Amino acid sequence: MNIAPLKTYAPAARRAFIVAVSAQATRLGISAKGAQPAQVQGDVLIVGGQAFPAAIAQARRRLVERIDAHGFNATMEAIAYTWFNRFVAIRYMELHGYLDHGYRVLSHPDSTGRPQILDYAADVELTGLDRTRAIALKLDGTKDEELYRLLLLAQCNALHQAMPFLFERIGDETELLLPANLLHTDSLIRQLVESIDEDPWQEIEIIGWLYQFYISEKKDQVIGNVVASEDIPAATQLFTPNWIVKYMVQNSLGAQWLATYPNSPLKGQMEYYIEPAEQTDEVKAQLAAITPSQLNPEALTLIDPACGSGHILVEGYDLFKAIYLERGYRQRDVAKLILEKNLFGLDIDERAAQLAGFALMMKGRADDRRLFERGVKLNVMALVDSAGFDAEGLAQGVKLADYGLRAEDLTELKRLFEHATTFGSLIQVPEELAVKLPALKQLSEATSQDLFVADALKRLGSLVRQAEMLAAQYDAVVANPPYMTSNYFPTCLKKWVKAIYDVQRTDLCALFIDRAVRGYSDRARVSIISRDSWMFLPTYEALRTQIVLNHTILSMAHLGPGAFESIGGQVVRTTVFNLHVSSMPRYRSSFFNLVNGDHLEKEAAFLRREHCIELVQERLGAIPGFPLAFDASEALRECFSKNASIGNVAELREGIHTGHNDRFMRYWWEISLANFSSNESSVDSIDAHGKKWIPYNKGGEQRKWYGNNDYVLAFDQHSRDSMASLSGHVRPSQHLYFLEGGTWTDVGSGTFSVRYYPPGFLFDGKGMAVVAPRIDTVLGAMNSKPFQRMANMLMPTLNYKCGTTKKLPYVESSDTASVIDRVVEAKGVARVDWDAYERSWDFQ
């Protein structure tokens, strides 16, 4: 699919739709400054001296209430996107012939620029259409704009029964903001039709791409900042490349089917399926114990807990369809079964969930032309917050004892989902509440004449439904979860994660991995694409340890950068993997090293099954910290297990965080050398000699053995006291200050390079220090090629932090004297080179 036109059209469309619906709100006397008073007089509504039909009064009131609750801009953006979604949906359906009347609503097959439905306005059959008025407008001949608006709203309302999640009820407030001038040559509809050729509309994948590009500008606005809860979708959503989706679905749901039916012809249709490696008899017995002897297609389930626009669910539909057909089901019967029994999706973004539901309905409609008439109830929903749920009022308005419930049950449900649109599928339903869900569902289905109780019951129904989906057991959990480090979490999410997981730093995708392997099922196969940072960084050691010790990695493709190249560059470093939640330590897993090449080269290499390494999973535990260094040789693993770590023979520490670098740090050539000293041995020495500026190691470019002595730090008594008063200031490892040692830059360029520094230096959090009694032997080890290999194995992101570096093994040469001689020589050569230029304070 050529996505270039989509990438150009969708962001511009977002801006245009927002302007258009805002203009309609202004016409109704509603703006960011507030809403003008409105008064019904007879059959008209008077707003700012203008008359409107009184019938819109209630919808206008709901619109004003919505703006009061969410803000004008947020409401306009939401309604703009709703109309964008509807136009996109109708465009897709009209090109596939899925509209029952058979006419195009947005375009004309002869490319006349005039919607085809206008030509047949007197004949078209649409539920709820005022035929008399339509005929009158058609005969008038001068009111095509009014006629088209009537037909378009009727079309939307006619689709309400089949897809209520996308086409709300008649009279909804979004109807008031249907953009105007839809027949103009530059209208929103004409732009949609003319900007994208008909060919891309043949693939349902276009829905996901349009969504990705529609939010792209919003993503640019919020990325890199602390994100508000409502902006999490824009900041985190990323459309998953098609081949990766196939890999995940085929190696979770598909693998489950083939485990029970190894001779199934389905294997021939799954080109991304990984044939398991040959296993020992012990592992074969374990696999047999967890593999059902038979499977009922109608009982198999797959959930995407962060479904976005539904790409994974669509692929799941295709695989479920193949399973049903293999079992002899009729094709026209499978659509409703799949949509109601097999596929489940949750998201925090209502707009994305709308598109996911639509995409699934289109897959089903392709197999069952009467699907829209069957009242299909999808298991795809956007989570909702419980803020508007009046638990106390409901408890007083119904007899909870009749349902075996207590008021505390309603209160607990409300508390659980207080921030559902922020925490999303990370929420786990407590077991004591899960057992009450059948009774809560029964209560939610009750009726009441009391309007307040009826509203509470309706809200209860949504909360119960999402609780049921979160508490259910699934056979496959497949996801491309959101990527966001905790630095950018909203405050409520940061506090919740600290309380639930007791961690300060993490990533949303790591939390989703943890939720998937521990929270959904004891039988599930989990397949996820995520950032690869959890494979190596110390922050995620607990997660890695949990997975290696308690679950089974079946296969993994380490993609590195560039897997998302098709949407604009090396967005993130990723890995895609699938695992079984049960533990089989001696399982021989299949790992693919695909970090090199662009997205096309990665896929091609995978299809050729290149760069595959088979490794018994328990061997991952041979290296401290459980990094998923699957490509390490057995000799390297033994190097870790048979030798002490370098942290046992030397101290590796981070240094000073000033709290305000611009205030306390300078280049050495910016100061008076009369106040500078590189020969101090303590703070007392500094004060006694009346010095202020001390040499300061702060990283710098890649350089080995000696150099990068550019910075000095103000460390006299006054400066030390000033630093101590700053909130961001820390001064760790003070016993190592002024001692000779080595330093390196925490973020490398692919080469781990340690530089010697003589006594008299201080060091920074970015220019870390290694100090040892025999510093030259340590420097020799750390600057060796084996050490480099092991450093990049544990820290492939080139983030050379002390916590991981000190776990690397230290092997002392049998010829220590020769090593020291060579290190001294190397230091001397590097120092002569550094001092040969004016950059050095020792330049001669």
Short mmCIF file of N, CA and C in Angstrom, two decimals, residues 24 66 116 166 269 438 462 481 636:
data_model
loop_
_atom_site.label_atom_id
_atom_site.label_comp_id
_atom_site.label_asym_id
_atom_site.label_seq_id
_atom_site.Cartn_x
_atom_site.Cartn_y
_atom_site.Cartn_z
N GLN A 24 -19.46 25.28 13.37
CA GLN A 24 -20.85 24.92 13.62
C GLN A 24 -21.25 25.22 15.06
N ARG A 66 -21.33 18.80 27.89
CA ARG A 66 -20.11 18.07 27.54
C ARG A 66 -18.90 19.02 27.51
N GLN A 116 -23.44 10.28 -5.54
CA GLN A 116 -24.42 9.52 -6.30
C GLN A 116 -25.79 9.47 -5.62
N LEU A 166 -19.95 3.67 16.62
CA LEU A 166 -19.44 4.66 15.69
C LEU A 166 -20.52 5.63 15.23
N GLN A 269 -0.38 -22.12 5.71
CA GLN A 269 -0.86 -20.77 5.47
C GLN A 269 -0.17 -19.73 6.36
N PRO A 438 -20.95 -11.55 38.19
CA PRO A 438 -22.26 -12.02 37.68
C PRO A 438 -23.44 -11.31 38.34
N SER A 462 -21.48 -0.41 31.87
CA SER A 462 -20.18 -0.23 31.20
C SER A 462 -19.03 -0.67 32.10
N PRO A 481 1.85 -2.74 22.99
CA PRO A 481 1.43 -1.85 24.06
C PRO A 481 2.04 -0.47 23.91
N LEU A 636 31.62 -17.03 26.65
CA LEU A 636 31.33 -15.78 27.34
C LEU A 636 30.47 -16.02 28.57
#
